[in-house]
Tab-separated table of C-alpha atoms in Angstrom:
chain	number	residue	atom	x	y	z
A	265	UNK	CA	0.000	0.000	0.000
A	266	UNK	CA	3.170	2.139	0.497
A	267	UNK	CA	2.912	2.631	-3.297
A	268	UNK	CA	-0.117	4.196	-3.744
A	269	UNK	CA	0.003	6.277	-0.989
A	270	UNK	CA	2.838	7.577	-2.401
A	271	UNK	CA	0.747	8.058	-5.874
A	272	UNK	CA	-2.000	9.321	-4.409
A	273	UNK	CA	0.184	11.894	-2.693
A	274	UNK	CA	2.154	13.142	-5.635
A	275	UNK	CA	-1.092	13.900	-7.684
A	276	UNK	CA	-2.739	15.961	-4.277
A	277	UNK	CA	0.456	17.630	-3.764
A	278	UNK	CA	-0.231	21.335	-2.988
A	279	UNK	CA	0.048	23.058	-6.177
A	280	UNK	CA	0.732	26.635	-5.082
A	281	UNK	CA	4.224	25.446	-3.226
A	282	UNK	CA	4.612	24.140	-6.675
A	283	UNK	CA	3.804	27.096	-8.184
A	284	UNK	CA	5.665	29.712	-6.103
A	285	UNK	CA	8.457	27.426	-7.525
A	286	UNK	CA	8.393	27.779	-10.594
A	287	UNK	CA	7.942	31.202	-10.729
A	288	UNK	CA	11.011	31.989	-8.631
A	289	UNK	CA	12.948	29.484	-11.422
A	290	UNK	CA	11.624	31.408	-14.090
A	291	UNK	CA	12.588	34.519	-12.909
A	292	UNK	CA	15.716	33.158	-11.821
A	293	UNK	CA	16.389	31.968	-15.659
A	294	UNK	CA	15.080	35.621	-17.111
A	295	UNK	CA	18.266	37.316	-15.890
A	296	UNK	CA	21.099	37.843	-17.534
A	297	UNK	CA	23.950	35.530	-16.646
A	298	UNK	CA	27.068	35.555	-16.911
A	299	UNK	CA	29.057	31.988	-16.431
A	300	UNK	CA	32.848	32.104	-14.591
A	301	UNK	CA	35.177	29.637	-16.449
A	302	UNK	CA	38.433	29.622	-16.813
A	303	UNK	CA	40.019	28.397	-19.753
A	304	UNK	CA	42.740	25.254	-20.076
A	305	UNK	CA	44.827	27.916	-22.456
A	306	UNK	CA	44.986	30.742	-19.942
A	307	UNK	CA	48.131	31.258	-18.724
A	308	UNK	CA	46.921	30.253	-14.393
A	309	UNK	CA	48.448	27.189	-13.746
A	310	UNK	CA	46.002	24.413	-11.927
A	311	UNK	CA	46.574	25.802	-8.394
A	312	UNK	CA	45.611	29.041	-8.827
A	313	UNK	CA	42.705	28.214	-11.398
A	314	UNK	CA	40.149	27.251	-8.722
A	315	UNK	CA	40.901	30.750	-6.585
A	316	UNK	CA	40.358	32.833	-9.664
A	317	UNK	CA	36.647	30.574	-10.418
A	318	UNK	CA	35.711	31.690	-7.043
A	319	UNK	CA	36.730	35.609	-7.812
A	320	UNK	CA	34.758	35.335	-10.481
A	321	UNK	CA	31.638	33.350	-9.439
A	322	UNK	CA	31.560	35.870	-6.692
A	323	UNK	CA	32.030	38.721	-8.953
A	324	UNK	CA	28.593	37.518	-10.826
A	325	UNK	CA	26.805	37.103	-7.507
A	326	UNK	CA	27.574	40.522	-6.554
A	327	UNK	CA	26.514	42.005	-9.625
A	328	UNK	CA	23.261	39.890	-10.025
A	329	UNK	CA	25.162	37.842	-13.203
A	330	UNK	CA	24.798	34.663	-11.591
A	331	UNK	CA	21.852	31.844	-12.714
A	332	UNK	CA	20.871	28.343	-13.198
A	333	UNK	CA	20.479	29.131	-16.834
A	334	UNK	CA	20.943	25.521	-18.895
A	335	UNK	CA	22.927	27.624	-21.609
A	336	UNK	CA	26.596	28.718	-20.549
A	337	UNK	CA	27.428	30.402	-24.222
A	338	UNK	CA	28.206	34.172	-22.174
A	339	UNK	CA	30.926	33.624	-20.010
A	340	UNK	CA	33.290	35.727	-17.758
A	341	UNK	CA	36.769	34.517	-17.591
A	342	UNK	CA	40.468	35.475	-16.820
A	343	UNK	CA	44.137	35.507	-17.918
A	344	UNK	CA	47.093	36.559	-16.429
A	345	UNK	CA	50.429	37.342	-17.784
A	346	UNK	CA	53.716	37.058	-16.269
A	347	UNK	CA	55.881	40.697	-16.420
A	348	UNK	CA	58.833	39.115	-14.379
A	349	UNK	CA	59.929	36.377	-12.092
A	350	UNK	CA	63.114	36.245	-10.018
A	351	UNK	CA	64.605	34.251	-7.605
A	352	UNK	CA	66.916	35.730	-4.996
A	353	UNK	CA	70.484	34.265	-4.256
A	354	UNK	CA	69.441	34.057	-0.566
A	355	UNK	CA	69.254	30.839	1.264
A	356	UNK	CA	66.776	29.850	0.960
A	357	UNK	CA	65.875	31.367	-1.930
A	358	UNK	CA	62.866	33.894	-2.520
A	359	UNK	CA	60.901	33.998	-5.839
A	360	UNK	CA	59.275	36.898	-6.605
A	361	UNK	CA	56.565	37.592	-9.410
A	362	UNK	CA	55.192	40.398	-11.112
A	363	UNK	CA	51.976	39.436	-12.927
A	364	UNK	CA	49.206	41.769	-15.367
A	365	UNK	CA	45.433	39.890	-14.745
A	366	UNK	CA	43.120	40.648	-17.730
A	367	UNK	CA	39.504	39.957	-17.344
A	368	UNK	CA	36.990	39.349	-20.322
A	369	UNK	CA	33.138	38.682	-20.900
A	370	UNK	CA	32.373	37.178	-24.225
A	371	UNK	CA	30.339	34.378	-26.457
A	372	UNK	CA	31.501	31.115	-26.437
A	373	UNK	CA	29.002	30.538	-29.147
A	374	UNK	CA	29.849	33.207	-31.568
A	375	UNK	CA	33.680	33.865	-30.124
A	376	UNK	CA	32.553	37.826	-29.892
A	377	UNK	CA	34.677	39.806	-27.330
A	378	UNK	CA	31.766	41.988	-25.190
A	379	UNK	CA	34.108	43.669	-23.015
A	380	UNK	CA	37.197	43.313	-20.737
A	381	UNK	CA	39.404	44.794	-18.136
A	382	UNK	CA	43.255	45.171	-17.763
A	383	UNK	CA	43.517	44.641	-13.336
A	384	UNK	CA	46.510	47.096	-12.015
A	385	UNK	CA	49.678	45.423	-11.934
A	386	UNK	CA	50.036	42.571	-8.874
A	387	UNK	CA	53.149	41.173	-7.214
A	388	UNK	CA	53.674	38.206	-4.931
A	389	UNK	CA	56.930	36.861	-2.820
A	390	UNK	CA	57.119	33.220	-1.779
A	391	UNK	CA	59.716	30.332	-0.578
A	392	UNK	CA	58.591	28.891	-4.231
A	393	UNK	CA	56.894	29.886	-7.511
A	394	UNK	CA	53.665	28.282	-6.413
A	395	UNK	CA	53.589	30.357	-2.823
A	396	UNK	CA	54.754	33.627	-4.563
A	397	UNK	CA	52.083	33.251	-7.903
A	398	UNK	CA	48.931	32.622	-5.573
A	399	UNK	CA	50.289	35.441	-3.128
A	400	UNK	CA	49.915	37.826	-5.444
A	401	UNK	CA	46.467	36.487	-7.038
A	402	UNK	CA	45.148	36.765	-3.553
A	403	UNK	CA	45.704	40.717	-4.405
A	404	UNK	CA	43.129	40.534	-6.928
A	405	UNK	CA	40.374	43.165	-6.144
A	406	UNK	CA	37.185	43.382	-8.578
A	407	UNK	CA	35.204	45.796	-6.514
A	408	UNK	CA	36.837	48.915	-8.015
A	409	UNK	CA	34.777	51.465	-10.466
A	410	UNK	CA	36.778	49.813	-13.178
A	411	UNK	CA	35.265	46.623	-12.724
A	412	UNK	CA	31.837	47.553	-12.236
A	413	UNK	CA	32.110	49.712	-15.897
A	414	UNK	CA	33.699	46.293	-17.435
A	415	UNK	CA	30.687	44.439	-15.959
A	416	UNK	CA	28.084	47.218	-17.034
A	417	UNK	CA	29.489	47.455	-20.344
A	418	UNK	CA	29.378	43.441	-21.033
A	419	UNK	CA	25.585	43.547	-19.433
A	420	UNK	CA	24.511	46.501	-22.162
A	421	UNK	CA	25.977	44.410	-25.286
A	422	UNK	CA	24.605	41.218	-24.307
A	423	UNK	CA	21.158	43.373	-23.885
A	424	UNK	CA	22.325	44.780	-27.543
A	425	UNK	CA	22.756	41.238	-28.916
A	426	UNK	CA	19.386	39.949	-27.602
A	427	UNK	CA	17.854	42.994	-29.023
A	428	UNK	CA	19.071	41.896	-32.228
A	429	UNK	CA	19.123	38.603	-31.906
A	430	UNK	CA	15.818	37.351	-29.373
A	431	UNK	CA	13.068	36.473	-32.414
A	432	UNK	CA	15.613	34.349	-34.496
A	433	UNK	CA	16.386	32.673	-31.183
A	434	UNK	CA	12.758	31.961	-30.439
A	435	UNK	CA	12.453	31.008	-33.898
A	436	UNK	CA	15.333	28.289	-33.826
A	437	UNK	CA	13.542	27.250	-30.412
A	438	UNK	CA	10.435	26.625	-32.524
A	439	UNK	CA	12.098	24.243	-35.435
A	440	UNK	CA	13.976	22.518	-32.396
A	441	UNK	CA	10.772	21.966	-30.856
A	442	UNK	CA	9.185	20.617	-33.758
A	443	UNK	CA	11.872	18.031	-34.278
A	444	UNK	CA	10.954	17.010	-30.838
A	445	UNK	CA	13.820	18.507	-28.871
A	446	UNK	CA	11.878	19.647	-26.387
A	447	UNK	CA	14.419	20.406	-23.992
A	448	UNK	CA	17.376	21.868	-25.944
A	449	UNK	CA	14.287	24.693	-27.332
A	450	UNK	CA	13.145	25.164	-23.946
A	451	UNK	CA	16.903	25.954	-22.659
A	452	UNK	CA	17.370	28.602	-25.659
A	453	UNK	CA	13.994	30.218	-24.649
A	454	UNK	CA	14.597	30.758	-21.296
A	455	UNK	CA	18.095	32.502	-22.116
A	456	UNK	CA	15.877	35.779	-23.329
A	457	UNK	CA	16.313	38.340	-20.813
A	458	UNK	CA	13.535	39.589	-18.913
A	459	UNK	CA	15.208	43.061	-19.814
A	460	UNK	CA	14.018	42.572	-23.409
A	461	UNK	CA	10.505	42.567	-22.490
A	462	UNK	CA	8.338	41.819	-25.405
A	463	UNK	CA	10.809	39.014	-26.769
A	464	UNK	CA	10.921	37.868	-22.925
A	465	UNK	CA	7.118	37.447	-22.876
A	466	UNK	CA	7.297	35.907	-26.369
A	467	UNK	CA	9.571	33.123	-25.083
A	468	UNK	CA	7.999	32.822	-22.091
A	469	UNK	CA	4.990	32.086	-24.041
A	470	UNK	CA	6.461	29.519	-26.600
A	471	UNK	CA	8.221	27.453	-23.453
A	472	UNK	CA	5.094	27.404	-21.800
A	473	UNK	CA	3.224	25.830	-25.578
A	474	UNK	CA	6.111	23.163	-25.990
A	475	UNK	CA	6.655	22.575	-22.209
A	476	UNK	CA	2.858	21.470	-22.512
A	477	UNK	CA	4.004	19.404	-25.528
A	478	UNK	CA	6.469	18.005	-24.041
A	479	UNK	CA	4.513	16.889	-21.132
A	480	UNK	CA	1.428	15.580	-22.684
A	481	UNK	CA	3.789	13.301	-25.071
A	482	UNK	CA	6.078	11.809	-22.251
A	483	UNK	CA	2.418	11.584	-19.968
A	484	UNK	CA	0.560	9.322	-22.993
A	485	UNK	CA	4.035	7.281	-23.449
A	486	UNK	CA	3.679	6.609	-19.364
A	487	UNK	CA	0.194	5.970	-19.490
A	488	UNK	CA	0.716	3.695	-21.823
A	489	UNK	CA	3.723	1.848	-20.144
A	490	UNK	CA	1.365	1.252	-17.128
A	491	UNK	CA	-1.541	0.210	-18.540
A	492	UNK	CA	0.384	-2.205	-20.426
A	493	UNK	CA	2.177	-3.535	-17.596
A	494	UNK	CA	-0.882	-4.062	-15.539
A	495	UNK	CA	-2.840	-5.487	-18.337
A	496	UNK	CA	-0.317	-7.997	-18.781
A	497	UNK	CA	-1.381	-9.065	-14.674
A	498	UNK	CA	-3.118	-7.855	-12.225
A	499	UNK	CA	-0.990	-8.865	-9.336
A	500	UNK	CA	0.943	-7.096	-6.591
A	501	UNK	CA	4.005	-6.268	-8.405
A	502	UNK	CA	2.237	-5.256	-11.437
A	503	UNK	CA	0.592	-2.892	-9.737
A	504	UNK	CA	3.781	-1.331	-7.847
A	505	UNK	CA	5.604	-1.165	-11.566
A	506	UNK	CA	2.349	0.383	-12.842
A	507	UNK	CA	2.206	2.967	-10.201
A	508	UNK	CA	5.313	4.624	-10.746
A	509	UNK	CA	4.817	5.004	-13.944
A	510	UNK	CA	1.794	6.653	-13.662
A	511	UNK	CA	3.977	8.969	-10.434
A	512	UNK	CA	6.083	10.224	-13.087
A	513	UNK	CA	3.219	11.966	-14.992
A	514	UNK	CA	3.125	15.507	-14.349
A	515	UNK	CA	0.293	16.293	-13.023
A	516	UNK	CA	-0.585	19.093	-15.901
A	517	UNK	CA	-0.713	16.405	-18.412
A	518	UNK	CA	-3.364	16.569	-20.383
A	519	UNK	CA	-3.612	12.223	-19.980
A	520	UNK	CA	-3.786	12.751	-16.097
A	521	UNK	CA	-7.836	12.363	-15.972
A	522	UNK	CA	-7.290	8.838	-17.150
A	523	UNK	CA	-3.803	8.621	-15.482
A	524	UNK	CA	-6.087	9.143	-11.844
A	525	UNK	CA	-8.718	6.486	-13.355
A	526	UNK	CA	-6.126	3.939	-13.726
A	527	UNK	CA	-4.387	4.968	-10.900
A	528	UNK	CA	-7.469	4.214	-8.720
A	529	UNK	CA	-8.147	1.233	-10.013
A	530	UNK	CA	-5.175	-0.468	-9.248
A	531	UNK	CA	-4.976	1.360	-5.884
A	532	UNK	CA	-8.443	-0.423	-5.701
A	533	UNK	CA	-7.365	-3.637	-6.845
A	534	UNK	CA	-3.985	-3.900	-4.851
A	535	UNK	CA	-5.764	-3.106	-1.546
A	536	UNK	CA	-8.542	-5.862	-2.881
A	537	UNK	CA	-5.080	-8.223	-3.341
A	538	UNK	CA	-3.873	-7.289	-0.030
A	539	UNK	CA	-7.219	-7.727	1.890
A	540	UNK	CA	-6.668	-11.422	0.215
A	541	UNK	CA	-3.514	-11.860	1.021
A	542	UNK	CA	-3.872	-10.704	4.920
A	543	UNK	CA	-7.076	-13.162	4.972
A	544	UNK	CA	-5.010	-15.869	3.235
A	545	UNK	CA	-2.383	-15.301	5.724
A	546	UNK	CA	-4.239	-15.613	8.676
A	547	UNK	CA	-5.453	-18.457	7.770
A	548	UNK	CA	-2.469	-19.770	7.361
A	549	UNK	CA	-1.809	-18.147	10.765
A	550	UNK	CA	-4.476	-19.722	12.265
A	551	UNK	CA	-3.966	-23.542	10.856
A	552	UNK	CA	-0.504	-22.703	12.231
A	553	UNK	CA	-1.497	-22.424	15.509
A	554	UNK	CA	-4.056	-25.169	14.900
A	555	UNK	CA	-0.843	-27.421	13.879
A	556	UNK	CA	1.473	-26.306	17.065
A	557	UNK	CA	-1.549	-26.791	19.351
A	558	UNK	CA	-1.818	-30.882	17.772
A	559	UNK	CA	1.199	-31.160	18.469
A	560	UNK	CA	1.558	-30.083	21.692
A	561	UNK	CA	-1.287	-32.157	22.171
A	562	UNK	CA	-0.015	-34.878	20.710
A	563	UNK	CA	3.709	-34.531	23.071
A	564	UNK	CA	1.331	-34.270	25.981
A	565	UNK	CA	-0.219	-37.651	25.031
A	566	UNK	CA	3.053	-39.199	24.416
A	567	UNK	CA	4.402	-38.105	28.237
A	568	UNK	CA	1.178	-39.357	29.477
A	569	UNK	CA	1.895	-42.666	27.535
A	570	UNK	CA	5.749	-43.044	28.382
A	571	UNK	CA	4.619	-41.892	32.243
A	572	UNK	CA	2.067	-44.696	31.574
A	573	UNK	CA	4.312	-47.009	30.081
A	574	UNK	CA	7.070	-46.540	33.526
A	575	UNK	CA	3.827	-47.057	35.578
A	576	UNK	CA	3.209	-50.386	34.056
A	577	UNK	CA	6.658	-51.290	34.380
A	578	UNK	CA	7.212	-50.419	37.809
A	579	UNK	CA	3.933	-52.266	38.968
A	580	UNK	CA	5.480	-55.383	37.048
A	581	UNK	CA	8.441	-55.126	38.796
A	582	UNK	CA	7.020	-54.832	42.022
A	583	UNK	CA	4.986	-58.143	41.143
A	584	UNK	CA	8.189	-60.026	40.304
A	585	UNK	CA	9.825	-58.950	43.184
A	586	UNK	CA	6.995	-59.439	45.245
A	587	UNK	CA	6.813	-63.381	44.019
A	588	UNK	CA	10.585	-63.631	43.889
A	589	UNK	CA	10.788	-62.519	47.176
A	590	UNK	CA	8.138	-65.886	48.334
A	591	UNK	CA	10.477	-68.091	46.909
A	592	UNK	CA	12.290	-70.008	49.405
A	593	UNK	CA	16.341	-69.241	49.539
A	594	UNK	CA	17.882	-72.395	48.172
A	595	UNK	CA	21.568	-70.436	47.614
A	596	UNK	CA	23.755	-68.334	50.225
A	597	UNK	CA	26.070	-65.774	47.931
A	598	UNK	CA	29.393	-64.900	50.047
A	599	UNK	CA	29.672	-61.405	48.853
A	600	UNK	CA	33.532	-60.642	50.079
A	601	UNK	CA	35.075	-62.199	47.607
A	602	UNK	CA	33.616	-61.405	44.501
A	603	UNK	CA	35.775	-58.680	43.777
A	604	UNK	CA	39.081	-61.595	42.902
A	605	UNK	CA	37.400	-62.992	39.790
């Protein structure tokens, strides 16, 4: 029954939790993003890679860049250029490094350059190249007004490109949708700003229309799945199999009326299957105890019979020694020496 309670809880979920949801994702994809990467090329060796990811994923934060957007094509990303790097003649010896960070935002997808920024010269000492390079990353600082003109200037030509660019996007959603990539089309959609408002609202619309699609086509293919699987027997694990299935559905498909239907039914039938099976097993409960309670029956009859038996016994013996002991003594035994044989 565990089963379809957990059905029937899915489908009576509280929709407006649900809701609230969605709209906070939506929103949430509507911005404009920016994604921090650092590239394999750049000249930041490994160990100071993952300090500069954090600069930078805390740089988009900060400016309201960062998203959950599916598409990472507009990224924000570093590189940093060695000016000079000496190493004292002390013992031990100190390296020293002069470096030149250069920041950029651009379009993976298109390789266009948006904007970028040239950080002030940084130095860094260490007992090694590794301690003195990451010293001197750690003097990174992107909350200057030079930064935040690098970051408005990359937000205003992505909002240029999108300008440009929103209704072919929507339109390439479309024929993607159409050859049944639902998912790649809805991705593309949702990476319309909501600062281009009518093309926003456009997309919105269109994601909405094929996330319906999309839906309703993987609903009918579950539907379908379960029936099948509980037409082919309507036991117990049938019904389980059949039931998550029909959990998957989303519960805005338009095949959910008849999803419920089924799903009752076998809700109805498994608890008919378990009231059988509980009655079946008390029975078998019941002839159990029927069975021990024979047979402790029977062991009590077969101590009363042995304690019978030893009865018999002992009043036979107590005949035979009674007439034995009538007899007259023909024999005297001299019981010394009976231990020298």
């Amino acid at each position: 029954m565990k089963k379809v309670f957990i059905f029937i809880l899915l489908i009576s979920s509280s929709l407006s939790v649900y809701c609230q949801n969605v709209i906070s994702y939506i929103n949430d994809l509507g911005r404009l993003s920016l994604t921090p990467v650092v590239s394999r090329r750049a000249e930041i060796p490994g160990y100071a890679a993952e300090l500069i990811t954090n600069l930078l994923n805390s740089t988009v934060t900060q400016y309201g860049l960062s998203s959950r957007s599916a598409q990472k094509r507009f990224v924000i990303t570093a590189n940093i250029v060695v000016v000079s790097h000496e190493i004292t003649a002390t013992a031990p010896p100190i390296v020293s490094v002069v470096l030149v960070p250069t920041f950029y935002i651009g379009d993976l997808e298109t390789g266009n350059l948006y904007s970028s920024y040239t950080h002030p010269t940084i130095r860094g000492v260490g007992t090694n190249e590794t301690k003195a390079y990451l010293s001197a990353v750690k003097t990174i600082n992107l909350n200057t007004p030079g930064v935040r003109s690098f970051i408005e200037e990359g937000k205003m030509k992505l909002i240029e490109y999108y300008g440009v660019q929103a209704e072919s996007e929507i339109a390439r959603a479309n024929g993607l949708a159409n050859a049944g990539h639902y998912d790649e089309a809805i991705g593309i959609l949702f990476e319309v700003p909501s600062v281009c408002e009518s093309s926003y609202q456009k997309a919105l619309h269109l994601a909405a229309t094929i996330y319906q699609k999309k839906i309703d086509e993987e609903g009918e293919h579950l539907l379908r799945k379960a029936q099948s699987v509980w037409d082919s027997g309507n036991n117990r694990n049938n019904g389980i199999t059949a039931l998550d299935h029909l959990a998957a559905i989303s519960p805005y498909a338009s095949c959910m009326t008849k999803a419920n239907a089924l799903g009752k039914a076998i809700a109805e039938k498994m608890k008919e299957l378990d009231d059988r099976e509980w009655a079946f097993r008390m029975r078998q409960y019941e002839d159990a105890q029927k069975k021990e309670e024979y047979a402790r029956e029977e062991e009590k009859m077969k101590t009363i019979l042995q304690h019978k038996e030893r009865m018999l016994v002992i009043e036979a013996a107590e005949k035979i020694g009674t007439a034995l002991a009538s007899r007259p003594v023909t024999k005297i035994y001299n019981f010394d020496y009976i231990n020298w044989w």
